[in-house]
């Protein structure tokens, strides 16, 4: 199907900038979406886009694409790959431009005006995509190509494109009768409304919660940077001297849980986060119940037992059982390690004379204490070497050494927020490769988390013209203040490398067709490029190139690097259990065949009891703020993909470790077989082409330190899903 219809609406991977809603002004000027961008590399002209531009451009884009689809359907010539698949791929340029900007800025720089527009924008877009996906004339042409595909002489990418177009239309209801198609359209419109409501509630609830501290004794144990940020937040809120404000945004929440000596303060933050959007005017419980009901009806209409069957059929896993089998192989060693970690923490608390039993709000705090005791590693000391600009240098150095690309800042380029930085990316021959943007600091208009997306895709035309992409990364790092720079935690460093890996997947794509370019791959394959690049973050050879003390310029000492290496698998029981638990919870939601009388909190507790979830560990995301799963359908019944892809990334990185982490031949093989290919080949075949064999699932357990050193070859079922 059309790339816009199949991937853009769920971009996660993936804001107006002082936008005005003055409708009269919009009538007196040219809508920027309706003309070709006159900017470098066709970067959206953010400074000229107003809120009033979105809906007119959306409607114009819908009309343009509908006209193009009508032309495809009414073409008297027999269906061909060019006049049907390629024509559909390029049928909506206006729609693509406006949706890429609106969807992305609504996530990264939202405003009340944007939210109001979204209440009309999303349903209109959803209804339009349904009309295209269920168009009977279009389906007949695509089915003709599909039925004759084996004798058509297609290239491998063309074959996959035809098969995907056919399957996408079938999965979108093309085979349903008219009455059921109308039912499906109504369900899709309902879901679009519910996703909008879920996300609106989540952002509002996140911004509403805060903890105000007015006793400096409560700040004991916190790093100076965290205290400075909390003080700055209090000042921004006009609270005056002697006040500190902590929020649920990760740069504020996580240091408090990890370092605050005040147990009551940690408990307040923990409970504030784990009850987020769970009550009051921003309660997502009833929204989730309606989403699950709608998804169940949709799956049943399309002939599936449940929504999880529908979502897993079309990716590498192929079915729910394969995904669950992998997760359960990880679950047992992870929860066993949790028991060991809790015992260590409890022993330390007892030794210090604290008469407590370790609770969930103690986990981060005592895990950090145990790390200091076992490895003499103080993360606050480590952060001095991870200034955000130094880490950014690290990702660029990695990309240059692996793939020969360079990044040159474009200070005058359009940007949607003053803190965005824009780069011209070029290859070793000085050819333009992509535009890359970074948006790293937290703000109230940005949702939590980190992601990659694009403002423009890439493709190669039949006459040889090449369009290169505009890619961006969004994170939520600590905002620099007058007293403190933005210094990253180890986890945040890995996050920057992770999202940059997604970025490289988009930037280096050489796939010919829009629908196969960059991150347009199976959901359980898309995390391979992101996760494999995380491994370089803590590699000594690269650390010595970018990790410098922000005050002195001193290169990170070898002794500190050694501590980082030794502590690399610390707390992996907790990390793996909360991740696998969330993935299993997601699949359980998708497996429901009856969605009546849903008790969200009760359902979560029942799943935890079924799994034997350690009481000290919570799901990484509880349902009311599980945006991956309930904020769109992008990762619904697919959160397992992070661990699925980790089998691939850990096994793949072992090859780099064997040959050298910057080995040119290995880097070339990864670039050509994974990063450049996008979705133009079966993902498992791409991996085999790079690695020379299928992945070894034990690599994940080795990487996380969950296999005993004396038993590295315990059998683990294949994760290939076949």
XYZ file of C-alpha atoms in Angstrom:
722
model
C 0.000 0.000 0.000
C 0.839 3.665 -0.133
C 3.704 4.373 2.217
C 1.707 7.161 3.846
C -1.184 4.841 4.584
C 0.891 2.056 6.072
C 3.595 3.792 8.079
C 3.093 7.488 8.627
C 0.060 7.311 10.890
C 1.958 5.179 13.411
C 5.346 6.906 13.176
C 6.939 6.634 16.349
C 9.959 5.784 15.182
C 9.291 8.354 14.524
C 4.843 21.730 17.511
C 4.313 24.451 15.850
C 7.078 26.924 16.391
C 5.334 29.976 17.774
C 2.474 29.170 15.406
C -0.474 31.474 14.961
C -4.071 30.473 14.373
C -5.009 33.696 12.587
C -7.278 32.349 9.879
C -7.561 35.633 8.039
C -3.805 35.817 7.614
C -3.817 32.279 6.205
C -6.299 33.391 3.554
C -3.977 36.179 2.346
C -0.913 34.059 1.797
C 0.106 30.854 0.090
C -0.297 27.761 2.223
C 3.296 26.401 2.503
C 2.123 22.805 2.061
C 0.540 23.539 -1.313
C 3.734 24.592 -3.060
C 7.173 23.084 -3.402
C 9.346 23.979 -0.432
C 11.933 26.599 -1.422
C 14.239 25.539 1.410
C 17.556 23.667 1.472
C 16.902 19.997 0.695
C 13.141 20.635 1.012
C 13.160 20.988 4.769
C 9.660 22.095 5.839
C 9.537 25.908 6.197
C 8.507 25.768 9.840
C 8.671 29.526 10.335
C 5.987 30.025 7.674
C 3.621 27.254 8.788
C 0.645 28.310 10.905
C -1.935 26.225 12.723
C -4.490 27.480 10.211
C -2.557 25.798 7.369
C -3.041 22.207 8.503
C -6.696 21.466 7.802
C -6.850 23.208 4.403
C -3.683 21.363 3.352
C -5.054 18.072 4.645
C -8.250 18.528 2.649
C -6.303 19.540 -0.453
C -4.037 16.537 -0.005
C -6.982 14.184 0.358
C -8.544 15.570 -2.825
C -5.239 15.296 -4.688
C -4.663 11.707 -3.661
C -8.233 10.683 -4.356
C -7.925 12.133 -7.860
C -4.658 10.225 -8.374
C -6.206 6.974 -7.154
C -9.191 7.482 -9.436
C -6.753 7.872 -12.326
C -5.048 4.596 -11.385
C -8.366 2.776 -11.099
C -9.720 4.156 -14.378
C -6.545 3.621 -16.355
C -7.629 1.605 -19.427
C -4.230 -0.076 -19.624
C -3.701 -3.410 -17.935
C -2.276 -3.152 -14.415
C 1.517 -3.005 -14.251
C 3.913 -2.457 -11.404
C 4.623 1.046 -12.666
C 1.072 2.235 -13.350
C -0.339 0.787 -10.135
C 2.196 0.185 -7.341
C 4.601 3.018 -8.147
C 1.759 5.358 -9.070
C 0.095 4.673 -5.711
C 3.418 5.189 -3.937
C 3.549 8.737 -5.334
C -0.156 9.558 -5.267
C -0.247 11.960 -2.320
C 2.620 14.475 -2.161
C 0.589 17.211 -0.440
C -0.904 14.754 2.033
C 2.519 13.337 2.780
C 3.978 16.778 3.479
C 1.225 17.995 5.777
C 0.904 14.720 7.677
C 4.624 14.390 8.258
C 4.750 17.839 9.796
C 1.512 17.673 11.758
C 1.937 14.159 13.151
C 5.516 14.805 14.174
C 5.043 18.246 15.691
C 1.943 17.103 17.536
C 4.289 14.735 19.375
C 7.351 16.927 19.837
C 6.046 20.486 20.114
C 2.323 20.353 20.721
C 0.121 23.283 21.720
C -3.548 23.566 22.723
C -4.207 24.916 19.224
C -2.537 21.860 17.659
C -4.588 19.568 19.882
C -7.779 21.306 18.804
C -6.851 20.885 15.138
C -6.052 17.238 15.794
C -9.626 16.539 16.856
C -10.662 17.132 13.247
C -7.388 16.215 11.511
C -7.030 12.622 12.726
C -10.600 11.460 11.963
C -10.464 13.013 8.486
C -7.167 11.327 7.760
C -8.371 7.993 9.138
C -11.534 8.100 7.022
C -9.505 8.902 3.909
C -7.059 6.047 4.424
C -10.010 3.693 4.817
C -11.465 4.881 1.508
C -8.168 4.168 -0.260
C -7.511 0.870 1.502
C -10.982 -0.473 0.708
C -11.270 0.932 -2.828
C -12.603 -2.018 -4.848
C -11.217 -0.843 -8.190
C -7.760 -0.326 -6.731
C -7.906 -3.716 -5.058
C -8.812 -5.431 -8.337
C -5.723 -4.003 -10.012
C -3.445 -4.947 -7.144
C -4.990 -8.424 -6.925
C -4.324 -8.913 -10.625
C -0.652 -8.109 -10.063
C -0.578 -10.368 -7.009
C -2.225 -13.315 -8.754
C 0.239 -13.097 -11.652
C 3.337 -12.198 -9.636
C 5.259 -15.428 -10.204
C 5.232 -15.003 -13.986
C 5.697 -11.239 -14.156
C 9.491 -11.217 -13.989
C 9.583 -8.919 -10.970
C 12.762 -8.038 -9.161
C 12.848 -9.119 -5.525
C 11.888 -5.637 -4.208
C 9.032 -5.448 -6.729
C 7.758 -8.872 -5.716
C 7.743 -7.884 -2.052
C 6.052 -4.577 -2.850
C 3.235 -6.319 -4.724
C 2.766 -8.887 -1.971
C 2.741 -6.211 0.703
C 0.268 -4.009 -1.196
C -2.106 -6.941 -1.569
C -1.809 -8.097 2.029
C -2.168 -4.567 3.373
C -5.440 -4.083 1.508
C -6.754 -7.449 2.654
C -5.800 -6.603 6.243
C -7.516 -3.233 5.785
C -10.822 -4.834 4.801
C -10.713 -5.036 1.008
C -12.313 -8.518 1.031
C -15.189 -7.534 3.317
C -18.660 -6.891 1.963
C -19.955 -3.328 1.889
C -21.797 -3.568 5.202
C -18.771 -4.898 7.067
C -16.517 -2.340 5.430
C -18.728 0.404 6.841
C -18.485 -1.233 10.267
C -14.696 -1.329 9.957
C -14.540 2.324 8.915
C -16.572 3.257 11.968
C -14.231 1.263 14.211
C -11.157 2.918 12.694
C -12.665 6.364 13.235
C -13.440 5.431 16.838
C -9.880 4.252 17.368
C -8.447 7.462 15.904
C -10.549 9.444 18.386
C -9.538 7.213 21.280
C -5.815 7.420 20.490
C -6.101 11.192 20.417
C -7.861 11.198 23.783
C -5.333 8.791 25.325
C -2.390 10.943 24.243
C -4.065 14.167 25.312
C -4.784 12.726 28.760
C -1.246 11.414 29.105
C 0.448 14.695 28.239
C -1.919 16.671 30.465
C -1.532 14.292 33.409
C 2.243 14.332 33.057
C 2.377 18.105 33.077
C -0.126 18.393 35.946
C 1.889 16.338 38.429
C 4.733 17.871 40.389
C 6.406 17.568 43.767
C 7.323 20.814 45.482
C 10.128 20.545 48.034
C 10.594 23.407 50.487
C 13.049 21.752 52.881
C 16.624 21.485 51.584
C 17.197 18.465 53.823
C 14.873 16.516 51.530
C 17.394 17.020 48.720
C 20.119 14.996 50.408
C 21.831 12.571 48.056
C 20.664 14.224 44.840
C 23.278 15.294 42.286
C 23.902 19.025 42.050
C 22.605 19.001 38.473
C 19.244 17.577 39.554
C 18.925 20.125 42.343
C 19.760 22.946 39.911
C 17.137 21.772 37.425
C 14.526 21.496 40.211
C 15.381 25.000 41.387
C 15.097 26.334 37.844
C 11.699 24.664 37.454
C 10.486 26.305 40.661
C 11.683 29.688 39.404
C 9.879 29.204 36.080
C 6.698 28.572 38.057
C 7.210 31.709 40.107
C 7.583 29.879 43.418
C 10.517 31.975 44.637
C 13.515 31.094 46.766
C 13.744 27.962 48.874
C 11.582 25.873 46.562
C 12.448 22.977 44.273
C 10.058 21.337 41.808
C 10.339 17.774 40.517
C 8.225 16.489 37.627
C 7.459 13.165 35.989
C 9.728 13.880 33.028
C 12.539 11.326 33.065
C 15.437 13.769 33.711
C 13.654 14.881 36.881
C 12.027 11.601 37.961
C 14.846 9.103 37.517
C 17.628 10.928 39.419
C 15.236 11.422 42.326
C 14.419 7.704 42.454
C 18.070 6.783 42.071
C 19.740 9.189 44.489
C 17.299 10.830 46.930
C 18.006 9.705 50.481
C 14.475 10.696 51.467
C 12.451 7.503 51.220
C 9.167 9.371 51.479
C 10.176 11.574 48.543
C 11.059 8.513 46.468
C 7.756 6.868 47.334
C 5.810 9.985 46.372
C 7.548 10.156 42.992
C 7.195 6.431 42.331
C 3.496 6.399 43.124
C 2.958 9.585 41.146
C 4.485 7.942 38.082
C 2.870 4.509 38.408
C -0.592 6.055 38.884
C -0.135 8.470 35.987
C -3.355 9.062 34.006
C -5.168 6.580 36.258
C -7.787 8.797 37.914
C -9.465 12.187 37.809
C -10.140 14.204 34.683
C -7.210 12.642 32.781
C -8.090 9.027 33.586
C -7.092 6.686 30.752
C -8.723 3.560 32.229
C -12.040 4.051 30.393
C -10.173 5.028 27.211
C -8.165 1.788 27.304
C -11.339 -0.239 27.832
C -12.873 1.303 24.711
C -9.661 0.800 22.700
C -9.545 -2.887 23.587
C -13.218 -3.327 22.678
C -12.740 -1.594 19.334
C -9.603 -3.587 18.524
C -11.328 -6.862 19.356
C -14.245 -5.995 17.065
C -11.817 -5.019 14.313
C -9.868 -8.272 14.560
C -13.072 -10.341 14.549
C -14.414 -8.492 11.508
C -11.221 -9.278 9.632
C -11.414 -12.959 10.554
C -8.942 -13.128 13.429
C -9.581 -14.622 16.849
C -8.045 -11.630 18.575
C -6.068 -8.464 17.925
C -2.707 -10.035 18.796
C -3.178 -12.640 16.064
C -3.953 -9.840 13.617
C -0.889 -7.780 14.563
C 1.722 -10.564 14.745
C 0.732 -12.332 11.529
C 2.316 -9.661 9.349
C 5.792 -9.427 10.944
C 8.795 -11.657 11.584
C 7.244 -13.428 14.581
C 4.284 -14.633 12.445
C 2.196 -15.512 15.516
C 1.740 -14.767 19.209
C 3.224 -18.066 20.356
C 6.610 -17.373 18.786
C 6.755 -13.978 20.488
C 5.690 -15.414 23.855
C 8.129 -18.304 23.586
C 11.050 -15.915 23.243
C 9.837 -13.717 26.101
C 9.351 -16.657 28.453
C 12.857 -17.921 27.735
C 14.091 -14.563 28.963
C 11.573 -14.231 31.806
C 12.804 -17.037 34.043
C 16.505 -16.079 34.196
C 15.526 -12.406 34.523
C 13.208 -12.916 37.496
C 15.728 -15.237 39.117
C 18.279 -12.451 38.867
C 15.767 -10.026 40.438
C 15.655 -12.241 43.518
C 19.448 -12.045 43.738
C 19.430 -8.267 43.255
C 16.794 -7.722 45.930
C 18.725 -9.913 48.351
C 21.845 -7.806 47.779
C 19.906 -4.597 48.293
C 18.188 -5.864 51.418
C 21.515 -6.967 52.891
C 22.957 -3.504 52.240
C 19.940 -1.780 53.800
C 20.239 -4.036 56.847
C 23.960 -3.348 57.104
C 23.272 0.389 57.095
C 20.811 -0.092 59.947
C 17.668 0.758 58.004
C 14.716 -1.208 59.335
C 12.950 -1.528 55.981
C 11.816 -4.105 53.489
C 12.827 -3.270 49.933
C 9.851 -1.806 48.072
C 9.540 -0.808 44.404
C 10.428 2.832 45.189
C 13.655 1.588 46.774
C 14.891 -0.362 43.752
C 16.675 2.390 41.818
C 18.136 3.840 45.019
C 19.580 0.651 46.460
C 20.622 -0.687 43.057
C 22.818 2.406 42.743
C 24.205 1.837 46.234
C 25.014 -1.781 45.413
C 26.718 -0.687 42.202
C 28.918 1.726 44.121
C 29.754 -0.943 46.677
C 30.520 -3.702 44.142
C 32.190 -1.719 41.378
C 33.162 1.596 43.008
C 31.217 3.202 40.154
C 29.485 6.486 40.857
C 27.218 7.451 37.964
C 27.294 11.089 38.996
C 31.066 10.973 38.436
C 30.559 9.264 35.075
C 28.124 11.957 33.941
C 30.874 14.564 34.074
C 32.249 12.931 30.907
C 28.897 12.806 29.102
C 28.007 16.384 28.260
C 25.245 16.232 25.652
C 27.498 17.844 23.027
C 30.288 15.355 23.727
C 27.922 12.424 23.289
C 26.603 13.954 20.081
C 30.230 14.058 18.904
C 30.406 10.378 19.821
C 27.517 9.342 17.600
C 28.901 11.358 14.710
C 32.370 9.853 15.193
C 30.875 6.367 15.212
C 28.972 7.048 11.986
C 32.037 8.486 10.311
C 34.299 5.595 11.235
C 31.734 2.956 10.313
C 30.099 4.451 7.243
C 32.235 7.418 6.168
C 29.505 10.039 6.672
C 30.068 13.540 8.089
C 27.703 16.003 9.783
C 27.968 19.750 9.191
C 25.694 22.105 11.100
C 23.281 24.245 9.067
C 22.701 27.198 11.433
C 20.314 29.006 9.072
C 18.198 25.991 8.196
C 14.483 25.971 9.122
C 13.729 24.428 12.509
C 10.527 23.904 14.472
C 12.016 24.939 17.825
C 14.999 27.142 18.680
C 16.729 24.242 20.434
C 16.673 22.025 17.343
C 20.026 21.651 15.559
C 20.128 20.836 11.837
C 22.936 19.041 9.966
C 23.868 18.405 6.345
C 24.951 14.755 6.120
C 27.451 13.844 3.405
C 29.235 10.668 2.360
C 32.947 10.088 1.839
C 32.695 11.530 -1.690
C 30.994 14.691 -0.370
C 27.611 13.751 -1.824
C 24.544 14.884 0.113
C 23.053 11.923 1.986
C 20.375 13.411 4.236
C 19.349 16.215 6.548
C 19.526 15.265 10.214
C 17.951 17.174 13.112
C 18.384 16.742 16.857
C 15.839 17.862 19.461
C 17.257 16.716 22.775
C 15.811 18.628 25.737
C 12.631 18.142 27.707
C 9.779 20.645 27.517
C 6.130 20.608 28.485
C 4.965 20.519 24.849
C 6.863 17.287 24.151
C 5.656 13.830 25.082
C 7.888 11.625 27.195
C 10.352 9.194 25.700
C 12.667 9.302 22.716
C 12.073 8.582 19.062
C 13.151 8.991 15.460
C 10.972 10.089 12.574
C 11.207 11.907 9.264
C 9.871 15.045 7.612
C 10.693 13.677 4.166
C 11.357 10.189 2.909
C 13.700 8.905 0.232
C 13.241 7.130 -3.070
C 14.746 6.654 -6.535
C 12.650 7.515 -9.569
C 12.433 5.435 -12.757
C 14.324 8.138 -14.620
C 17.138 8.076 -12.084
C 16.276 11.092 -9.941
C 17.122 10.567 -6.270
C 15.302 12.109 -3.331
C 17.130 12.102 -0.002
C 15.434 12.172 3.413
C 15.008 14.666 6.248
C 15.424 12.667 9.481
C 15.211 13.762 13.097
C 15.783 12.462 16.622
C 13.809 13.559 19.677
C 14.865 12.906 23.291
C 14.003 14.226 26.745
C 17.357 15.013 28.348
C 17.954 17.360 31.249
C 17.693 20.930 30.086
C 20.844 22.983 30.748
C 20.410 25.757 33.293
C 22.482 28.753 34.264
C 24.090 26.673 36.999
C 24.408 23.338 35.264
C 25.036 21.915 31.769
C 23.134 18.963 30.343
C 25.066 15.925 31.555
C 23.718 12.535 30.506
C 23.300 9.347 32.492
C 24.594 6.057 31.094
C 21.049 5.159 30.082
C 20.604 8.508 28.313
C 23.888 8.048 26.444
C 22.629 4.697 25.193
C 19.304 6.319 24.293
C 21.072 8.866 22.079
C 22.979 6.087 20.326
C 19.745 4.063 20.005
C 17.730 6.810 18.341
C 20.692 7.709 16.158
C 20.733 4.083 14.978
C 17.151 4.546 13.795
C 18.312 7.777 12.201
C 21.067 5.996 10.286
C 18.508 3.485 9.044
C 16.564 6.402 7.558
C 19.533 8.458 6.385
C 21.493 5.708 4.659
C 18.555 4.045 2.908
C 19.122 3.211 -0.758
C 15.829 1.383 -1.304
C 14.267 2.437 -4.583
C 10.626 2.539 -3.540
C 9.079 4.862 -0.964
C 7.147 2.075 0.694
C 10.386 0.139 1.339
C 12.783 2.947 2.242
C 14.460 3.414 5.604
C 12.469 2.211 8.593
C 9.610 0.829 6.478
C 10.387 -2.708 7.629
C 8.738 -5.289 9.870
C 8.143 -3.900 13.343
C 10.239 -6.655 14.945
C 13.155 -5.853 12.614
C 13.094 -2.066 12.877
C 14.838 -2.101 16.252
C 17.911 -3.929 14.935
C 19.679 -0.810 13.561
C 18.836 1.204 16.672
C 19.831 -1.386 19.237
C 23.009 -2.604 17.586
C 24.406 0.947 17.610
C 23.860 1.179 21.370
C 26.769 -1.230 21.795
C 29.311 1.327 20.617
C 28.320 3.794 23.365
C 30.384 2.101 26.069
C 33.144 0.636 23.924
C 36.575 1.830 25.208
C 37.894 2.633 21.717
C 35.074 5.096 21.078
C 34.766 6.399 24.645
C 38.335 7.658 24.459
C 37.349 9.732 21.431
C 34.290 11.526 22.777
C 33.982 11.169 26.560
C 35.717 14.190 28.077
C 35.249 15.924 31.408
C 33.069 18.938 30.697
C 35.115 21.145 33.065
C 38.699 20.077 32.383
C 38.543 18.476 28.927
C 40.238 15.380 30.382
C 39.650 12.150 28.428
C 37.728 9.578 30.441
C 40.319 7.591 32.456
C 40.956 3.937 31.656
C 40.176 3.072 35.281
C 36.694 4.524 34.916
C 36.166 2.734 31.598
C 37.127 -0.527 33.306
C 34.516 0.097 35.995
C 31.894 0.740 33.318
C 32.758 -2.528 31.624
C 32.588 -4.542 34.837
C 29.281 -2.975 35.854
C 27.695 -3.328 32.410
C 25.338 -6.144 33.439
C 24.495 -4.665 36.821
C 20.744 -4.578 37.579
C 19.861 -6.522 34.432
C 17.364 -8.635 36.344
C 15.273 -5.545 37.019
C 15.773 -4.013 33.567
C 14.918 -7.223 31.726
C 11.971 -8.130 33.948
C 10.239 -4.759 33.640
C 10.721 -4.809 29.857
C 9.656 -8.425 29.321
C 6.769 -7.930 31.749
C 5.461 -4.978 29.742
C 5.810 -6.964 26.507
C 3.896 -9.902 27.964
C 1.204 -7.573 29.338
C 0.847 -6.056 25.874
C 0.347 -9.503 24.308
C -2.194 -10.433 26.981
C -4.213 -7.323 26.122
C -4.104 -8.357 22.477
C -5.164 -11.939 23.210
C -8.491 -10.918 24.742
C -11.433 -12.380 22.854
C -14.060 -10.698 25.028
C -13.670 -7.063 25.984
C -16.747 -6.539 28.152
C -16.498 -5.120 31.675
C -12.762 -4.490 31.504
C -11.072 -3.678 34.799
C -7.713 -2.322 33.616
C -5.979 -2.350 36.985
C -7.392 -5.782 37.841
C -6.278 -7.134 34.480
C -2.731 -5.901 35.045
C -2.619 -7.503 38.481
C -3.943 -10.791 37.119
C -1.245 -10.874 34.432
C 1.434 -10.076 37.029
C 0.177 -12.914 39.239
C 0.092 -15.323 36.286
C 3.672 -14.456 35.407
C 4.947 -14.472 38.966
C 6.071 -10.851 38.645
C 8.374 -9.984 41.558
C 6.520 -7.558 43.837
C 9.496 -5.156 43.791
C 9.238 -4.666 40.016
C 6.511 -2.918 38.029
C 5.849 -3.150 34.303
C 8.095 -0.694 32.488
C 4.901 1.012 31.405
C 1.577 0.485 33.101
C -1.360 0.567 30.700
C -2.590 4.161 31.380
C 0.750 5.543 30.164
C 1.746 2.732 27.794
C 1.823 5.012 24.751
C 3.530 2.424 22.558
C 0.440 0.247 22.850
C -2.534 2.549 23.468
C -1.393 5.867 21.958
C -1.563 4.351 18.458
C -1.487 0.890 16.949
C 2.215 1.174 16.068
C 3.503 -1.226 18.715
C 0.207 -2.796 19.812
C 0.845 -6.512 20.439
C 4.358 -5.627 19.350
C 6.241 -4.261 22.332
C 8.033 -7.620 22.417
C 9.923 -6.465 19.340
C 12.609 -4.732 21.406
C 13.669 -8.090 22.849
C 13.092 -9.926 19.568
C 15.414 -7.490 17.818
C 17.891 -7.720 20.684
C 18.567 -11.313 19.673
C 19.609 -9.947 16.284
C 21.577 -6.947 17.555
C 23.546 -8.803 20.229
C 24.382 -11.665 17.887
C 25.328 -9.179 15.169
C 27.541 -7.101 17.432
C 29.436 -10.222 18.458
C 30.669 -10.312 14.853
C 31.967 -6.737 15.210
C 33.662 -7.715 18.465
C 35.345 -10.673 16.790
C 36.661 -8.606 13.863
C 37.059 -5.172 15.467
C 34.256 -2.737 16.271
C 35.235 -0.505 13.345
C 36.207 -3.297 10.958
C 35.540 -1.839 7.470
C 34.332 -5.079 5.894
C 31.858 -5.809 8.687
C 30.581 -2.227 8.678
C 30.187 -2.366 4.897
C 28.251 -5.631 5.158
C 25.904 -4.167 7.763
C 25.377 -0.978 5.813
C 24.717 -2.677 2.482
C 22.602 -5.565 3.794
C 20.615 -3.841 6.540
C 20.787 -0.033 6.591
C 20.545 0.551 2.852
C 18.033 -2.159 2.013
C 15.060 -1.065 4.117
C 12.142 -3.370 3.408
C 13.257 -4.461 -0.064
C 14.111 -8.004 1.112
C 12.836 -10.421 3.737
C 14.309 -9.254 7.075
C 15.657 -12.622 8.141
C 17.375 -12.964 4.770
C 18.904 -9.507 5.223
C 20.275 -10.585 8.571
C 21.679 -13.816 7.143
C 23.273 -11.869 4.280
C 25.052 -9.711 6.851
C 25.896 -12.322 9.498
C 26.371 -15.378 7.325
C 23.919 -17.430 9.411
C 20.738 -17.226 11.448
C 20.950 -15.498 14.860
C 21.915 -17.263 18.069
C 19.317 -16.367 20.719
C 21.837 -17.011 23.494
C 23.570 -13.787 22.464
C 20.847 -11.780 24.221
C 21.317 -13.653 27.480
C 25.086 -13.363 27.197
C 24.856 -9.624 26.628
C 22.619 -9.122 29.658
C 24.724 -11.387 31.860
C 21.812 -13.778 32.397
C 23.694 -16.960 31.455
C 26.113 -18.311 34.071
C 29.723 -17.945 32.974
C 30.235 -21.717 33.187
C 27.191 -22.503 31.037
C 27.262 -20.218 28.016
C 25.733 -22.697 25.598
C 22.432 -23.617 27.209
C 19.858 -24.345 24.513
C 17.515 -21.513 23.590
C 14.837 -21.851 20.944
C 15.297 -19.969 17.705
C 13.823 -16.474 17.651
C 13.383 -16.387 13.905
C 9.676 -17.110 14.142
C 9.518 -19.783 11.470
